[in-house]
Coordinates of C-alpha atoms and ligand atoms in Angstrom, one line a residue:
M16 CA 23.2 11.2 126.5
S17 CA 24.7 7.7 125.4
R18 CA 22.2 5.2 123.9
I19 CA 22.3 1.2 123.8
T20 CA 23.0 0.7 120.1
I21 CA 23.4 -2.3 117.9
I22 CA 25.1 -2.1 114.8
D23 CA 23.8 -4.8 112.1
T24 CA 26.0 -4.6 109.3
D25 CA 28.3 -6.4 106.3
P26 CA 31.3 -4.7 106.4
G27 CA 32.2 -3.5 103.8
I28 CA 34.5 -0.3 103.5
D29 CA 31.8 1.6 104.5
D30 CA 30.4 0.1 107.1
A31 CA 34.2 0.2 108.9
V32 CA 33.8 4.3 108.8
A33 CA 30.5 4.1 110.2
I34 CA 31.3 1.2 113.0
L35 CA 34.9 3.4 113.8
L36 CA 32.8 6.4 113.9
A37 CA 30.1 5.0 116.4
L38 CA 32.9 3.8 118.6
V39 CA 34.1 7.1 119.0
S40 CA 31.3 9.0 119.4
P41 CA 30.0 9.2 123.0
E42 CA 26.2 9.2 121.6
F43 CA 26.5 5.5 121.4
D44 CA 27.3 2.8 123.8
V45 CA 27.5 0.0 121.4
A46 CA 26.3 -3.4 122.9
G47 CA 27.2 -5.5 120.0
I48 CA 27.6 -5.8 116.4
T49 CA 25.6 -8.1 114.5
T50 CA 26.5 -9.3 111.2
V51 CA 24.7 -10.2 108.2
A52 CA 26.0 -11.6 104.1
G53 CA 25.6 -8.8 102.0
N54 CA 29.0 -6.9 100.7
I55 CA 30.7 -10.1 101.1
G56 CA 30.0 -13.5 102.8
I57 CA 28.9 -14.1 106.2
D58 CA 32.2 -15.9 107.7
T59 CA 34.1 -13.0 106.3
V60 CA 32.0 -9.9 107.4
T61 CA 31.7 -11.6 111.1
R62 CA 35.8 -11.5 111.0
N63 CA 35.8 -7.9 109.5
A64 CA 33.5 -6.7 112.3
G65 CA 36.1 -8.3 114.7
R66 CA 39.1 -6.8 113.1
I67 CA 37.6 -3.3 113.3
L68 CA 36.4 -3.5 116.8
A69 CA 40.2 -4.7 117.5
L70 CA 41.7 -2.0 115.8
A71 CA 39.6 -0.1 118.4
G72 CA 40.6 -1.2 121.1
R73 CA 36.9 -2.8 121.9
G74 CA 37.5 -6.5 121.7
D75 CA 34.9 -6.0 124.7
I76 CA 32.2 -5.6 122.2
P77 CA 30.5 -8.9 121.1
V78 CA 30.2 -9.7 117.4
I79 CA 27.2 -12.5 116.6
P80 CA 26.8 -13.8 113.2
G81 CA 23.6 -13.2 111.6
A82 CA 21.8 -14.6 108.0
A83 CA 24.2 -16.1 106.0
A84 CA 21.9 -15.5 102.6
P85 CA 19.0 -13.3 101.8
L86 CA 15.4 -14.9 103.5
S87 CA 14.8 -16.5 100.1
R88 CA 17.4 -15.2 96.7
K89 CA 20.9 -15.5 96.4
G90 CA 23.1 -12.5 97.3
F91 CA 25.3 -10.2 95.2
D92 CA 29.1 -10.1 95.0
T93 CA 30.3 -6.5 95.5
A94 CA 34.5 -8.0 95.4
D95 CA 35.2 -5.5 93.0
I96 CA 34.0 -2.5 94.6
H97 CA 35.0 -3.5 99.0
G98 CA 37.8 -6.1 97.8
S99 CA 38.2 -9.8 98.7
D100 CA 38.8 -8.9 102.1
G101 CA 35.7 -6.7 102.1
L102 CA 38.0 -4.2 103.5
G103 CA 39.2 -2.6 100.4
G104 CA 42.9 -4.7 101.3
V105 CA 43.1 -1.8 104.4
T106 CA 45.4 -3.2 107.2
F107 CA 43.5 -4.1 110.2
P108 CA 44.6 -6.2 113.0
E109 CA 43.0 -9.7 113.9
P110 CA 39.9 -10.4 116.2
V111 CA 40.9 -10.4 119.7
S112 CA 38.1 -12.6 120.5
E113 CA 35.6 -15.4 118.9
P114 CA 32.3 -14.1 117.4
L115 CA 29.4 -15.3 120.2
P116 CA 26.8 -18.3 118.8
G117 CA 24.4 -17.0 116.6
P118 CA 21.8 -16.0 115.2
A119 CA 21.8 -12.7 115.5
W120 CA 18.3 -12.0 115.8
T121 CA 17.9 -13.9 119.1
W122 CA 20.9 -12.2 120.4
I123 CA 18.9 -9.1 119.4
A124 CA 15.8 -10.0 120.5
D125 CA 17.2 -11.0 124.1
M126 CA 19.0 -7.5 124.3
L127 CA 15.8 -5.7 123.5
D128 CA 13.7 -8.1 126.2
R129 CA 16.3 -6.9 128.8
H130 CA 16.3 -3.3 128.7
P131 CA 13.3 -1.1 129.1
K132 CA 11.0 -0.3 126.0
G133 CA 12.3 2.1 123.6
T134 CA 16.2 2.1 125.2
V135 CA 18.0 0.2 122.8
D136 CA 18.6 1.1 119.0
I137 CA 19.4 -0.5 115.9
L138 CA 21.8 1.0 113.3
A139 CA 21.6 -1.2 110.3
L140 CA 24.5 -0.6 107.4
G141 CA 23.4 -3.8 105.3
P142 CA 20.8 -5.9 103.8
L143 CA 17.5 -6.2 106.6
T144 CA 17.4 -10.1 106.7
N145 CA 18.5 -10.2 110.3
I146 CA 15.8 -7.6 111.3
A147 CA 13.2 -9.2 109.3
M148 CA 14.2 -12.6 110.9
L149 CA 13.2 -10.7 114.2
V150 CA 10.3 -9.6 113.0
R151 CA 9.3 -13.2 112.0
E152 CA 10.5 -14.8 114.9
R153 CA 10.5 -12.5 117.8
P154 CA 7.5 -9.6 117.1
E155 CA 7.0 -8.7 120.7
S156 CA 10.8 -8.3 121.1
A157 CA 11.0 -6.0 117.9
S158 CA 8.2 -4.0 119.1
R159 CA 10.9 -2.9 121.9
I160 CA 13.1 -1.2 119.5
G161 CA 13.8 2.4 120.6
R162 CA 15.4 3.5 116.7
L163 CA 15.7 1.9 113.5
I164 CA 17.8 3.7 111.4
A165 CA 18.8 1.8 108.1
M166 CA 21.0 2.8 105.2
G167 CA 19.0 1.3 102.1
G168 CA 17.0 2.3 98.8
A169 CA 16.6 5.2 96.2
V170 CA 13.5 7.5 96.3
H171 CA 14.3 10.0 93.4
E172 CA 18.0 9.2 92.9
R173 CA 19.4 6.5 90.4
G174 CA 20.2 3.3 91.8
N175 CA 23.8 1.6 92.4
V176 CA 22.9 -1.7 91.4
G177 CA 19.8 -1.3 88.9
P178 CA 18.6 1.9 87.4
R179 CA 16.5 2.6 90.5
A180 CA 17.7 -0.5 92.7
E181 CA 20.2 0.5 95.6
F182 CA 22.4 -2.5 97.1
N183 CA 21.2 -3.2 100.3
I184 CA 17.6 -3.1 99.6
A185 CA 18.4 -5.4 96.4
A186 CA 20.2 -7.6 98.2
D187 CA 17.0 -9.0 99.8
P188 CA 14.0 -7.3 99.0
E189 CA 11.7 -9.4 100.8
A190 CA 13.1 -8.6 104.1
A191 CA 12.9 -5.1 103.3
D192 CA 9.2 -5.3 102.6
I193 CA 8.8 -7.2 105.8
V194 CA 10.8 -4.7 107.7
F195 CA 8.6 -2.0 106.2
R196 CA 5.6 -3.3 106.9
A197 CA 6.2 -4.4 110.6
G198 CA 5.4 -0.7 112.3
L199 CA 8.9 -0.2 114.0
P200 CA 10.4 2.9 114.5
L201 CA 12.0 2.7 111.1
V202 CA 13.9 5.8 109.5
L203 CA 15.5 5.2 106.2
V204 CA 18.4 6.7 105.0
P205 CA 18.7 6.7 101.1
L206 CA 21.0 7.3 98.3
D207 CA 19.6 10.8 98.0
V208 CA 21.2 11.8 101.1
T209 CA 24.1 9.6 101.1
R210 CA 25.5 10.7 98.0
R211 CA 25.0 14.0 99.3
V212 CA 28.1 13.4 102.1
R213 CA 31.2 12.8 100.3
A214 CA 34.9 12.5 101.2
T215 CA 37.2 14.4 98.5
K216 CA 41.3 13.3 99.0
A217 CA 41.9 16.4 100.8
D218 CA 39.3 15.3 103.6
T219 CA 41.4 11.6 103.6
A220 CA 44.7 13.6 103.8
F221 CA 43.4 15.4 106.8
L222 CA 42.0 12.7 108.5
R223 CA 45.3 10.2 108.2
E224 CA 47.8 13.8 109.0
S225 CA 45.6 13.5 112.9
G226 CA 46.9 10.6 113.3
T227 CA 44.2 8.7 115.4
P228 CA 43.7 5.2 114.8
A229 CA 39.9 5.5 113.6
A230 CA 40.7 8.5 111.3
K231 CA 43.7 7.3 109.7
A232 CA 42.0 3.4 109.0
S233 CA 39.0 5.6 107.5
A234 CA 41.1 7.4 105.2
D235 CA 42.8 4.5 104.1
L236 CA 39.3 2.9 103.6
V237 CA 38.1 5.9 101.7
D238 CA 41.1 5.9 99.7
A239 CA 40.6 2.3 98.5
Y240 CA 36.8 3.2 97.9
F241 CA 38.6 5.6 95.9
Q242 CA 41.0 3.1 93.9
S243 CA 37.9 0.7 93.3
T244 CA 35.2 2.7 92.1
G245 CA 37.5 4.7 89.3
S246 CA 37.5 8.3 88.8
G247 CA 35.8 11.2 90.3
E248 CA 36.4 13.9 92.8
S249 CA 34.9 12.6 96.0
R250 CA 33.4 9.7 97.3
P251 CA 29.7 9.1 99.3
L252 CA 29.6 8.2 102.6
H253 CA 26.8 5.7 102.9
D254 CA 26.9 3.6 106.0
P255 CA 28.2 6.7 108.0
C256 CA 24.9 8.8 107.1
V257 CA 23.1 6.5 109.3
M258 CA 25.2 7.2 112.5
L259 CA 25.5 10.9 111.5
F260 CA 21.5 10.7 111.7
A261 CA 21.4 8.9 115.0
M262 CA 23.8 12.2 116.4
R263 CA 22.1 14.8 114.4
P264 CA 18.6 14.2 113.5
D265 CA 18.5 18.1 112.9
L266 CA 20.9 18.0 110.0
F267 CA 18.6 15.8 108.0
E268 CA 15.0 16.3 106.6
L269 CA 12.5 13.5 106.8
S270 CA 9.2 13.3 104.7
P271 CA 6.8 10.4 105.5
L272 CA 6.4 8.2 102.5
R273 CA 4.4 5.1 101.4
L274 CA 6.9 2.7 99.8
S275 CA 6.7 -0.2 97.7
V276 CA 9.5 -2.6 97.3
D277 CA 10.1 -4.2 94.0
C278 CA 9.9 -7.9 94.8
G279 CA 10.5 -9.2 91.2
F280 CA 13.3 -10.7 89.6
G281 CA 14.2 -8.2 87.0
E282 CA 16.9 -5.6 86.7
D283 CA 15.3 -3.4 89.1
A284 CA 14.7 -5.8 91.7
G285 CA 14.7 -4.1 95.2
A286 CA 13.5 -0.9 93.7
L287 CA 11.3 1.4 95.9
G288 CA 8.0 3.2 94.5
L289 CA 5.8 5.5 95.6
S290 CA 2.6 3.7 96.3
D291 CA -0.7 4.5 98.1
D292 CA -0.9 0.9 99.3
G293 CA 2.5 0.8 100.7
P294 CA 3.2 1.3 104.8
E295 CA 4.5 4.9 105.9
V296 CA 8.2 4.9 106.1
S297 CA 10.2 8.5 107.6
V298 CA 12.9 8.8 104.6
A299 CA 15.5 10.8 104.9
M300 CA 15.2 13.1 101.9
K301 CA 17.8 15.9 102.7
V302 CA 20.9 16.6 104.7
L303 CA 23.3 19.8 105.0
G304 CA 26.2 17.5 103.3
A305 CA 29.0 19.9 104.5
E306 CA 27.8 19.8 108.2
A307 CA 27.1 16.0 108.3
L308 CA 31.0 15.5 106.7
A309 CA 32.5 18.0 109.5
L310 CA 30.6 15.9 111.9
L311 CA 32.3 13.0 111.0
A312 CA 35.8 14.6 110.6
E313 CA 35.6 15.9 114.2
R314 CA 35.1 12.9 115.5
L315 CA 37.1 10.6 113.7
T316 CA 40.3 12.9 114.7
R317 CA 39.3 13.3 118.4
P318 CA 41.5 11.2 120.7
P319 CA 39.7 7.8 121.3
P320 CA 38.0 7.5 124.6
P321 CA 38.5 5.6 127.2
V322 CA 37.3 1.8 127.3
P323 CA 34.4 1.5 129.9
D324 CA 34.9 -0.9 132.6
A325 CA 32.2 -3.4 132.1
P326 CA 32.2 -5.1 129.2
A327 CA 29.2 -4.2 126.9
S328 CA 27.9 -7.7 126.8
S329 CA 27.7 -8.3 130.0
R330 CA 25.3 -5.3 131.0
N331 CA 21.7 -6.3 131.4
Ligands
BDR417 C1 24.9 0.2 100.7 O1 25.7 -0.6 99.8 C2 26.8 -1.6 100.5 O2 27.3 -1.7 99.5 C3 27.3 0.1 101.2 O3 28.0 -0.4 102.3 C4 26.1 0.7 101.6 O4 25.6 -0.1 102.6 C5 25.2 1.4 99.8 O5 24.1 1.4 98.3
CA418 CA1 26.6 -1.7 104.3

């Protein structure tokens, strides 16, 4: 069954693959893409969301800009990984429509209020700033979320921006702390599993050969990721793991963990800790990596689904 889905994202190479995966998967009725500064600034990630939708032939889906900066600190610059355009220099068409007026959290809250409680999911692929603003500004609306599945953090894995800190949490630790404490139906998808779902050059060649727009663009994006992050046999598909969990939770193993977030300013700002006083969060700690990758490849190489008659933004 298709679930109403909001993708909150900072595209971003792996965000783009994740969005393309959602758009070709019948489990998701993508109602809107909300953007957050993270991998690159808010104007670029918002334009990128529109470019990805244009490539997928889904210019009917609205893009709504969100937070331009973390709640209370300066953001990172990751142009060395995602390129100065955020999408590794891969060719995408221009957006077919202008973004809606923001801010994203108001749009998300209105969507949650318009639909029965528990029927709207949020897939969060970037820093949690927009979701923290939703919790702060519209807590009643936030309590209506069906599922909140967020890529972020590292539990037993080493970090990717600090010894134990992962980018999405480190980019806005205060936001993550607010979201973890909010009692939302949250599943966190950390590096502990996203580093187990990896694409090789053989995988990108297979995707490219299939010739579907989503598969070809994903192949180009992962190849760009290979170029920017140096040598190695394979690349982790961080953000697509959120979509894969939403589609097939049985491929993952969840652990209830009490987590704390390092909200300091040291080299491990944003690192997660296991703490008896912390809020309990459901964390995906294991994954059947080969099966998850096979599902991603199967979906991206399917012929694109027909575009629905009614624009997603007009549904209520
Ligand atoms: C996360 O950081 C970003 O750079 C990726 O898009 C992903 O969301 C991985 O740590
Ligand atoms: Ca991301």
